[in-house]
Amino acid sequence: AQSVSQHNHHVILSEAASLELGCNYSYGGTVNLFWYVQYPGQHLQLLLKYFSGDPLVKGIKGFEAEFIKSKFSFNLRKPSVQWSDTAEYFCAVGNSWGKLQFGAGTQVVVTP
Amino acid sequence: DTEVTQTPKHLVMGMTNKKSLKCEQHMGHRAMYWYKQKAKKPPELMFVYSYEKLSINESVPSRFSPECPNSSLLNLHLHALQPEDSALYLCASSHGDGQKDQPQHFGDGTRLSIL
């Protein structure tokens, strides 16, 4: 069975601070890894994805994530956050049958 | 704006009612999904349709009945729901071709309240 663990449930930080959200997964097969974001009142949007190749993945809005196979991790980073980054962030693991397993989510609040 | 359209946006129904949630996409995707999301929780997969055939049912109670009339449409028929079924119901779609199946594109969801 696949599972996803996000380290922090709530993160509060000031504008211009750096953000790192942890994500660890367990799954025996080939995985696809994702970070989704859900802004208040909006639908889930894909931030970035990893299928294979370069383990450092760049996504939209200045986000990036690093896949470390030996640590079963896929941490999300942004060097300098903005107030508009306030949202819920979900790490997700997908298998080849189309099943997407989400982590519990991290609520990020950026203060002006 | 999302390319996956869900209607209605909000639905309030009694436990004896029958209603349907609808989802539509015109991206040529051949895999479609229903998720349930409770407040402050991640989405949980309910059903997966691949090429209009049900491929995954995550042990969902029979009071939820999915239907995929064609490759662009996905319905979720509701009957005799319980108050604990109140949640945001999300539809998603993806290309539907093995490893190329991901990522999934999500709709805005239908917020369902059971009285």
XYZ file of N, CA and C in Angstrom:
681
model
N 0.850 -1.200 0.000
C 0.000 0.000 0.000
C 0.883 1.246 0.000
N 0.369 2.277 -0.640
C 1.137 3.515 -0.680
C 0.643 4.450 0.401
N 1.545 5.257 0.939
C 1.164 6.241 1.953
C 2.029 7.474 1.790
N 1.513 8.574 2.275
C 2.209 9.855 2.165
C 2.151 10.554 3.512
N 3.274 11.087 3.941
C 3.336 11.780 5.224
C 3.888 13.190 5.028
N 3.117 14.166 5.479
C 3.592 15.544 5.448
C 3.943 15.955 6.864
N 5.093 16.569 7.026
C 5.657 16.762 8.362
C 4.936 17.822 9.171
N 4.471 18.869 8.511
C 3.876 19.990 9.229
C 2.426 20.147 8.820
N 1.572 20.393 9.806
C 0.166 20.637 9.487
C -0.111 22.129 9.291
N 0.641 22.950 10.022
C 0.450 24.393 9.926
C 1.823 25.060 9.918
N 1.976 26.021 9.012
C 3.206 26.803 8.953
C 2.812 28.279 8.833
N 3.388 29.096 9.674
C 3.150 30.543 9.611
C 4.494 31.212 9.403
N 4.573 32.051 8.397
C 5.834 32.746 8.144
C 5.552 34.108 7.535
N 6.563 34.946 7.562
C 6.445 36.315 7.051
C 6.816 36.362 5.579
N 6.308 37.373 4.913
C 6.674 37.577 3.500
C 8.200 37.666 3.382
N 8.707 37.130 2.281
C 10.135 37.097 1.954
C 10.890 35.982 2.672
N 10.234 35.316 3.605
C 10.902 34.183 4.256
C 10.955 33.011 3.296
N 11.859 32.081 3.595
C 11.947 30.875 2.762
C 11.024 29.804 3.319
N 10.519 28.989 2.418
C 9.562 27.941 2.789
C 10.107 26.585 2.382
N 10.003 25.631 3.290
C 10.281 24.241 2.931
C 9.249 23.358 3.603
N 8.550 22.569 2.811
C 7.549 21.630 3.322
C 8.030 20.210 3.060
N 8.001 19.408 4.107
C 8.496 18.051 3.989
C 7.417 17.072 3.543
N 7.838 16.077 2.774
C 6.929 15.026 2.320
C 7.723 13.731 2.207
N 7.240 12.699 2.867
C 7.822 11.373 2.734
C 6.746 10.402 2.274
N 7.139 9.423 1.512
C 6.177 8.485 0.972
C 6.695 7.065 1.153
N 5.761 6.136 1.073
C 6.153 4.734 1.029
C 5.332 4.051 -0.039
N 6.014 3.361 -0.904
C 5.360 2.605 -1.978
C 6.407 1.714 -2.614
N 6.030 0.470 -2.894
C 6.995 -0.494 -3.395
C 7.317 -0.391 -4.865
N 6.462 0.263 -5.634
C 6.656 0.300 -7.082
C 7.150 1.647 -7.562
N 7.058 1.834 -8.864
C 7.433 3.121 -9.459
C 6.364 4.155 -9.117
N 6.811 5.279 -8.620
C 5.844 6.296 -8.211
C 5.992 7.558 -9.039
N 4.895 8.245 -9.127
C 4.898 9.605 -9.632
C 4.591 10.496 -8.433
N 5.280 11.607 -8.329
C 5.151 12.469 -7.156
C 4.656 13.847 -7.556
N 3.810 14.406 -6.731
C 3.176 15.676 -7.054
C 3.090 16.569 -5.816
N 3.062 17.851 -6.085
C 2.604 18.816 -5.099
C 1.438 19.585 -5.725
N 0.329 19.600 -4.979
C -0.847 20.371 -5.372
C -1.041 21.490 -4.366
N -1.650 22.586 -4.817
C -1.966 23.700 -3.936
C -3.461 24.002 -4.042
N -4.046 24.352 -2.925
C -5.465 24.714 -2.894
C -5.572 26.068 -2.224
N -5.746 27.119 -3.031
C -5.941 28.461 -2.488
C -7.348 28.552 -1.909
N -7.562 29.432 -0.957
C -8.878 29.536 -0.324
C -9.998 29.678 -1.347
N -10.961 28.797 -1.291
C -12.123 28.855 -2.171
C -11.861 28.437 -3.614
N -10.695 27.892 -3.885
C -10.376 27.524 -5.264
C -10.125 26.016 -5.386
N -10.016 25.569 -6.635
C -9.801 24.149 -6.870
C -8.334 23.787 -6.685
N -8.089 22.498 -6.532
C -6.727 21.989 -6.452
C -5.981 22.271 -7.754
N -4.787 22.811 -7.613
C -3.980 23.106 -8.793
C -2.627 22.406 -8.665
N -2.124 21.920 -9.781
C -0.832 21.260 -9.781
C 0.277 22.298 -9.703
N 1.164 22.151 -8.714
C 2.333 23.023 -8.592
C 3.505 22.466 -9.404
N 3.754 21.174 -9.224
C 4.844 20.522 -9.950
C 4.697 19.018 -9.828
N 5.457 18.322 -10.681
C 5.373 16.869 -10.697
C 6.738 16.279 -10.983
N 6.941 15.051 -10.504
C 8.143 14.304 -10.820
C 7.736 12.934 -11.322
N 8.237 12.598 -12.527
C 8.015 11.250 -13.061
C 9.326 10.498 -13.118
N 10.372 11.141 -13.657
C 11.688 10.533 -13.799
C 12.660 11.636 -14.200
N 13.951 11.299 -14.276
C 14.946 12.256 -14.744
C 15.496 13.117 -13.625
N 15.750 14.365 -13.917
C 16.355 15.296 -12.964
C 15.537 15.333 -11.683
N 16.154 15.011 -10.540
C 15.397 14.964 -9.291
C 15.003 16.343 -8.767
N 15.585 17.389 -9.319
C 15.194 18.734 -8.911
C 14.188 19.247 -9.933
N 12.983 19.447 -9.451
C 11.880 19.789 -10.343
C 11.442 21.217 -10.072
N 11.274 21.968 -11.129
C 10.785 23.342 -10.973
C 9.328 23.402 -11.404
N 8.542 24.134 -10.621
C 7.125 24.242 -10.917
C 6.718 25.677 -11.147
N 5.421 25.920 -10.992
C 4.903 27.258 -11.214
C 5.126 28.119 -9.987
N 5.050 29.434 -10.174
C 5.067 30.417 -9.090
C 6.342 30.343 -8.243
N 7.456 29.928 -8.834
C 8.731 29.934 -8.134
C 8.974 28.762 -7.209
N 8.100 27.777 -7.223
C 8.272 26.596 -6.377
C 9.182 25.569 -7.054
N 9.883 24.812 -6.222
C 10.668 23.693 -6.705
C 10.601 22.573 -5.677
N 10.919 21.367 -6.119
C 10.923 20.235 -5.197
C 12.067 19.312 -5.583
N 12.591 18.620 -4.579
C 13.699 17.707 -4.805
C 13.312 16.297 -4.412
N 13.453 15.383 -5.339
C 13.194 13.971 -5.099
C 14.483 13.316 -4.628
N 14.460 12.774 -3.414
C 15.609 12.048 -2.888
C 15.164 10.605 -2.681
N 15.547 9.752 -3.608
C 15.054 8.377 -3.613
C 15.451 7.628 -2.349
N 16.681 7.842 -1.896
C 17.178 7.100 -0.735
C 16.435 7.470 0.547
N 15.853 8.647 0.552
C 15.113 9.102 1.736
C 13.606 9.026 1.523
N 13.168 8.553 0.362
C 11.741 8.499 0.042
C 11.097 9.862 0.324
N 11.778 10.914 -0.104
C 11.273 12.254 0.187
C 11.078 13.069 -1.088
N 10.202 14.026 -0.975
C 9.904 14.939 -2.100
C 9.513 16.272 -1.471
N 10.499 17.007 -0.984
C 10.245 18.241 -0.247
C 10.051 19.423 -1.184
N 9.142 20.290 -0.802
C 8.799 21.477 -1.591
C 9.513 22.690 -1.023
N 10.011 23.557 -1.894
C 10.731 24.743 -1.437
C 10.328 25.969 -2.263
N 10.423 27.116 -1.577
C 10.322 28.396 -2.270
C 11.222 29.365 -1.528
N 12.150 30.024 -2.218
C 13.142 30.852 -1.532
C 12.542 32.070 -0.824
N 11.486 32.644 -1.394
C 10.937 33.869 -0.836
C 9.428 33.885 -1.073
N 8.664 33.711 -0.008
C 7.201 33.603 -0.163
C 6.551 34.973 -0.205
N 5.348 34.973 -0.776
C 4.528 36.179 -0.832
C 3.211 35.910 -0.106
N 2.511 36.971 0.220
C 1.232 36.835 0.907
C 0.285 35.944 0.099
N 0.388 36.022 -1.226
C -0.492 35.246 -2.095
C -0.194 33.742 -2.074
N 0.867 33.340 -1.399
C 1.175 31.907 -1.269
C 0.399 31.257 -0.130
N -0.377 32.044 0.598
C -1.233 31.490 1.643
C -2.199 30.488 1.025
N -2.122 29.244 1.457
C -2.906 28.176 0.839
C -2.663 26.878 1.597
N -3.385 25.834 1.159
C -3.143 24.481 1.661
C -2.313 23.755 0.604
N -1.268 23.080 1.048
C -0.369 22.402 0.129
C -0.441 20.894 0.394
N -0.665 20.144 -0.676
C -0.785 18.694 -0.566
C 0.300 18.015 -1.391
N 1.012 17.102 -0.746
C 1.914 16.202 -1.449
C 1.094 14.982 -1.861
N 1.377 14.399 -3.017
C 0.600 13.243 -3.458
C 1.494 12.262 -4.192
N 1.156 10.989 -4.045
C 1.864 9.908 -4.730
C 0.883 9.193 -5.640
N 1.276 8.993 -6.882
C 0.425 8.301 -7.831
C 1.070 7.025 -8.318
N 0.227 6.005 -8.527
C 0.760 4.780 -9.113
C 0.284 4.639 -10.555
N 0.719 3.605 -11.204
C 0.442 3.461 -12.637
C -1.008 3.103 -12.926
N -1.786 2.773 -11.885
C -3.196 2.483 -12.115
C -4.082 3.708 -11.967
N -3.461 4.844 -11.706
C -4.233 6.070 -11.598
C -4.653 6.423 -10.189
N -4.220 5.644 -9.203
C -4.606 5.981 -7.840
C -3.671 7.044 -7.290
N -4.262 8.135 -6.848
C -3.512 9.248 -6.288
C -3.781 9.302 -4.792
N -2.721 9.175 -4.000
C -2.832 9.218 -2.541
C -2.277 10.544 -2.060
N -3.107 11.294 -1.341
C -2.690 12.597 -0.845
C -2.173 12.503 0.587
N -1.224 13.378 0.915
C -0.855 13.576 2.304
C -1.919 14.395 3.005
N -1.754 14.564 4.306
C -2.771 15.252 5.116
C -2.869 16.737 4.804
N -1.850 17.277 4.152
C -1.881 18.687 3.803
C -1.163 19.562 4.820
N -0.640 20.682 4.349
C -0.014 21.679 5.221
C -0.658 23.026 4.938
N -1.230 23.619 5.968
C -1.812 24.950 5.842
C -0.692 25.964 6.017
N -0.433 26.745 4.993
C 0.616 27.766 5.037
C -0.038 29.138 5.095
N 0.343 29.912 6.085
C -0.151 31.278 6.218
C 1.050 32.212 6.131
N 0.994 33.133 5.180
C 2.066 34.116 5.017
C 1.549 35.462 5.494
N 2.236 36.027 6.465
C 1.801 37.311 7.022
C 2.552 38.457 6.340
N 1.858 39.580 6.172
C 2.499 40.722 5.483
C 3.692 41.263 6.256
N -9.247 29.629 -14.094
C -10.423 28.763 -14.181
C -10.001 27.335 -14.522
N -10.695 26.392 -13.939
C -10.397 25.008 -14.201
C -11.053 24.560 -15.490
N -10.470 23.522 -16.128
C -11.029 22.972 -17.352
C -11.958 21.805 -17.063
N -12.135 21.492 -15.808
C -13.068 20.454 -15.392
C -14.236 21.165 -14.714
N -15.412 21.004 -15.269
C -16.592 21.738 -14.812
C -17.502 20.829 -14.007
N -17.825 21.262 -12.799
C -18.715 20.479 -11.955
C -19.986 21.268 -11.653
N -21.106 20.573 -11.707
C -22.389 21.179 -11.333
C -23.191 20.206 -10.489
N -23.985 20.717 -9.539
C -24.015 22.119 -9.122
C -22.819 22.455 -8.235
N -22.641 23.705 -7.901
C -21.555 24.103 -6.994
C -21.916 23.793 -5.546
N -23.185 23.923 -5.245
C -23.671 23.633 -3.901
C -24.941 22.787 -4.025
N -25.121 21.860 -3.083
C -26.311 21.024 -3.085
C -26.678 20.694 -1.649
N -27.931 20.966 -1.319
C -28.474 20.597 -0.014
C -29.589 19.596 -0.265
N -29.523 18.466 0.384
C -30.549 17.449 0.163
C -30.864 16.700 1.450
N -32.088 16.173 1.481
C -32.486 15.358 2.611
C -32.027 13.933 2.423
N -32.108 13.161 3.485
C -31.596 11.797 3.443
C -32.396 10.888 2.533
N -33.620 11.270 2.198
C -34.438 10.416 1.332
C -34.408 10.861 -0.126
N -33.757 11.963 -0.400
C -33.729 12.483 -1.768
C -32.815 11.668 -2.678
N -33.062 11.838 -3.983
C -32.158 11.330 -5.008
C -31.666 12.511 -5.828
N -30.373 12.643 -5.943
C -29.801 13.733 -6.731
C -28.583 13.211 -7.468
N -28.075 14.020 -8.390
C -26.873 13.638 -9.139
C -25.898 14.793 -9.218
N -24.640 14.463 -9.123
C -23.566 15.424 -9.361
C -23.030 15.173 -10.762
N -22.677 16.273 -11.430
C -22.205 16.127 -12.799
C -20.808 16.719 -12.957
N -20.058 16.133 -13.868
C -18.694 16.570 -14.153
C -18.471 16.472 -15.650
N -17.811 17.479 -16.214
C -17.585 17.502 -17.651
C -16.189 18.037 -17.945
N -15.519 17.416 -18.887
C -14.218 17.914 -19.358
C -14.136 17.724 -20.866
N -13.455 18.666 -21.511
C -13.299 18.604 -22.964
C -11.835 18.688 -23.346
N -10.998 18.024 -22.537
C -9.554 18.001 -22.810
C -9.147 16.709 -23.504
N -10.124 15.862 -23.816
C -9.794 14.594 -24.459
C -9.241 13.564 -23.493
N -9.402 13.828 -22.185
C -8.923 12.882 -21.182
C -9.806 11.640 -21.154
N -9.176 10.480 -20.916
C -9.921 9.226 -20.929
C -10.017 8.601 -19.538
N -9.459 9.252 -18.539
C -9.611 8.782 -17.162
C -10.280 9.872 -16.354
N -11.282 9.486 -15.574
C -11.997 10.445 -14.741
C -12.180 9.876 -13.342
N -12.257 10.760 -12.375
C -12.172 10.361 -10.974
C -13.202 11.111 -10.132
N -13.682 10.447 -9.092
C -14.451 11.118 -8.039
C -13.667 11.006 -6.735
N -13.571 12.159 -6.037
C -12.953 12.222 -4.727
C -13.949 12.836 -3.742
N -13.766 12.499 -2.478
C -14.514 13.118 -1.391
C -13.515 13.839 -0.496
N -13.820 15.093 -0.153
C -12.927 15.856 0.713
C -13.705 16.449 1.871
N -13.418 15.981 3.064
C -14.000 16.566 4.276
C -13.164 17.780 4.663
N -13.769 18.639 5.489
C -13.103 19.879 5.886
C -11.763 19.578 6.563
N -10.750 20.335 6.174
C -9.406 20.234 6.757
C -8.763 18.871 6.526
N -9.239 18.119 5.542
C -8.690 16.804 5.235
C -8.289 16.753 3.769
N -7.423 15.790 3.400
C -7.072 15.664 1.980
C -8.180 14.971 1.208
N -8.188 15.115 -0.103
C -9.159 14.374 -0.921
C -8.917 12.870 -0.795
N -10.019 12.125 -0.782
C -9.931 10.662 -0.733
C -10.586 10.098 -1.989
N -9.861 9.230 -2.663
C -10.368 8.654 -3.905
C -11.599 7.789 -3.645
N -12.615 7.955 -4.513
C -13.813 7.120 -4.442
C -13.847 6.156 -5.628
N -13.821 6.722 -6.838
C -13.959 5.916 -8.057
C -12.983 6.405 -9.131
N -12.575 5.461 -9.983
C -11.799 5.798 -11.171
C -12.462 5.155 -12.375
N -12.677 5.933 -13.415
C -13.133 5.422 -14.701
C -11.991 5.575 -15.696
N -11.747 4.496 -16.425
C -10.736 4.513 -17.466
C -11.391 4.050 -18.759
N -11.371 4.904 -19.767
C -12.026 4.595 -21.048
C -13.469 4.151 -20.824
N -14.159 4.943 -20.022
C -15.588 4.801 -19.714
C -15.944 3.537 -18.944
N -14.932 2.834 -18.445
C -15.201 1.648 -17.632
C -14.706 1.882 -16.210
N -15.490 1.423 -15.252
C -15.091 1.565 -13.856
C -13.887 0.680 -13.582
N -12.782 1.288 -13.164
C -11.569 0.511 -12.916
C -11.216 0.426 -11.433
N -11.614 1.410 -10.661
C -11.337 1.382 -9.219
C -12.585 1.846 -8.464
N -12.994 1.069 -7.479
C -14.033 1.453 -6.526
C -13.406 1.244 -5.162
N -13.184 2.334 -4.441
C -12.499 2.253 -3.153
C -13.467 1.892 -2.033
N -14.188 0.794 -2.241
C -15.121 0.303 -1.213
C -16.111 1.373 -0.787
N -16.642 2.062 -1.773
C -17.595 3.138 -1.509
C -18.993 2.538 -1.290
N -19.746 3.031 -0.320
C -21.105 2.509 -0.089
C -21.974 2.631 -1.333
N -22.919 1.730 -1.471
C -23.741 1.677 -2.685
C -24.694 2.855 -2.823
N -24.841 3.658 -1.786
C -25.672 4.859 -1.913
C -25.026 5.893 -2.843
N -23.767 5.661 -3.187
C -23.087 6.464 -4.209
C -22.955 5.579 -5.454
N -23.477 6.056 -6.580
C -23.454 5.252 -7.799
C -22.871 6.075 -8.935
N -21.664 5.734 -9.399
C -21.064 6.513 -10.478
C -21.567 6.051 -11.837
N -21.456 6.952 -12.801
C -21.853 6.636 -14.174
C -20.992 7.448 -15.123
N -20.533 6.821 -16.187
C -19.727 7.527 -17.177
C -20.388 7.358 -18.542
N -21.320 8.237 -18.903
C -22.070 8.085 -20.154
C -21.191 8.159 -21.406
N -20.156 8.999 -21.350
C -19.199 9.077 -22.458
C -17.879 9.614 -21.926
N -16.927 9.763 -22.796
C -15.574 10.097 -22.339
C -15.464 11.497 -21.751
N -16.466 12.341 -21.955
C -16.395 13.716 -21.450
C -17.201 13.928 -20.183
N -18.054 12.975 -19.857
C -18.996 13.170 -18.756
C -18.828 12.130 -17.669
N -19.002 12.574 -16.435
C -18.973 11.663 -15.291
C -20.045 12.125 -14.323
N -20.897 11.204 -13.940
C -21.956 11.532 -12.978
C -21.746 10.769 -11.682
N -22.304 11.302 -10.614
C -22.333 10.584 -9.341
C -23.758 10.677 -8.819
N -24.453 9.548 -8.855
C -25.840 9.503 -8.405
C -25.872 9.229 -6.905
N -26.719 10.014 -6.225
C -26.785 9.960 -4.769
C -28.171 9.540 -4.319
N -28.232 8.627 -3.367
C -29.537 8.167 -2.878
C -29.398 7.699 -1.431
N -30.311 8.178 -0.601
C -30.348 7.762 0.810
C -29.036 8.054 1.513
N -28.524 9.271 1.319
C -27.262 9.622 1.952
C -27.441 9.896 3.437
N -26.319 9.850 4.143
C -26.289 10.081 5.576
C -25.637 11.438 5.873
N -25.898 12.008 7.034
C -25.282 13.310 7.367
C -23.757 13.293 7.240
N -23.130 12.162 7.537
C -21.665 12.101 7.450
C -21.160 12.124 6.011
N -22.072 12.064 5.053
C -21.675 12.168 3.646
C -21.514 13.626 3.211
N -21.867 14.542 4.084
C -21.664 15.959 3.771
C -20.171 16.215 3.579
N -19.822 16.795 2.434
C -18.409 16.991 2.094
C -18.325 17.749 0.777
N -17.111 18.026 0.369
C -16.841 18.568 -0.961
C -16.517 17.383 -1.868
N -17.244 17.251 -2.972
C -17.012 16.158 -3.907
C -16.297 16.713 -5.131
N -15.127 16.164 -5.362
C -14.263 16.654 -6.420
C -14.220 15.673 -7.571
N -14.252 16.222 -8.759
C -14.058 15.433 -9.971
C -12.688 15.794 -10.537
N -12.035 14.833 -11.146
C -10.746 15.082 -11.785
C -10.665 14.273 -13.064
N -9.757 14.675 -13.931
C -9.533 13.908 -15.160
C -8.048 13.897 -15.485
N -7.649 12.897 -16.265
C -6.263 12.827 -16.720
C -6.225 12.064 -18.041
N -5.049 12.014 -18.652
C -4.950 11.444 -19.999
C -5.394 9.998 -20.078
N -5.057 9.201 -19.046
C -5.547 7.825 -19.015
C -4.755 6.868 -19.865
N -3.430 6.904 -19.726
C -2.610 6.048 -20.559
C -1.420 5.539 -19.757
N -1.696 4.699 -18.750
C -0.641 4.111 -17.946
C 0.174 5.152 -17.222
N 1.486 5.105 -17.373
C 2.350 6.048 -16.684
C 2.102 7.478 -17.141
N 1.521 7.634 -18.303
C 1.222 8.980 -18.778
C -0.099 9.471 -18.225
N -0.652 8.692 -17.324
C -1.984 8.983 -16.820
C -2.013 10.252 -15.983
N -0.957 10.556 -15.321
C -0.909 11.690 -14.434
C -0.473 12.915 -15.203
N -0.650 14.155 -14.773
C -1.316 14.509 -13.536
C -2.825 14.644 -13.719
N -3.507 14.776 -12.658
C -4.944 14.942 -12.679
C -5.312 16.423 -12.574
N -6.335 16.773 -13.336
C -6.857 18.137 -13.327
C -8.170 18.121 -12.563
N -8.293 18.996 -11.596
C -9.438 18.977 -10.696
C -10.460 20.060 -11.020
N -11.720 19.748 -10.757
C -12.778 20.735 -10.819
C -12.886 21.485 -9.502
N -13.793 22.461 -9.461
C -13.993 23.261 -8.247
C -14.732 22.491 -7.164
N -15.402 21.431 -7.546
C -16.108 20.620 -6.566
C -17.560 21.016 -6.388
N -18.312 20.085 -5.826
C -19.687 20.337 -5.394
C -19.708 20.198 -3.885
N -20.165 21.258 -3.220
C -20.259 21.179 -1.759
C -21.626 20.627 -1.399
N -21.635 19.458 -0.831
C -22.871 18.733 -0.538
C -23.170 18.768 0.958
N -24.404 19.129 1.267
C -24.853 19.121 2.666
C -26.074 18.224 2.781
N -26.019 17.286 3.700
C -27.127 16.358 3.919
C -27.841 16.755 5.213
N -29.137 17.008 5.085
C -29.904 17.432 6.265
C -30.491 16.228 6.999
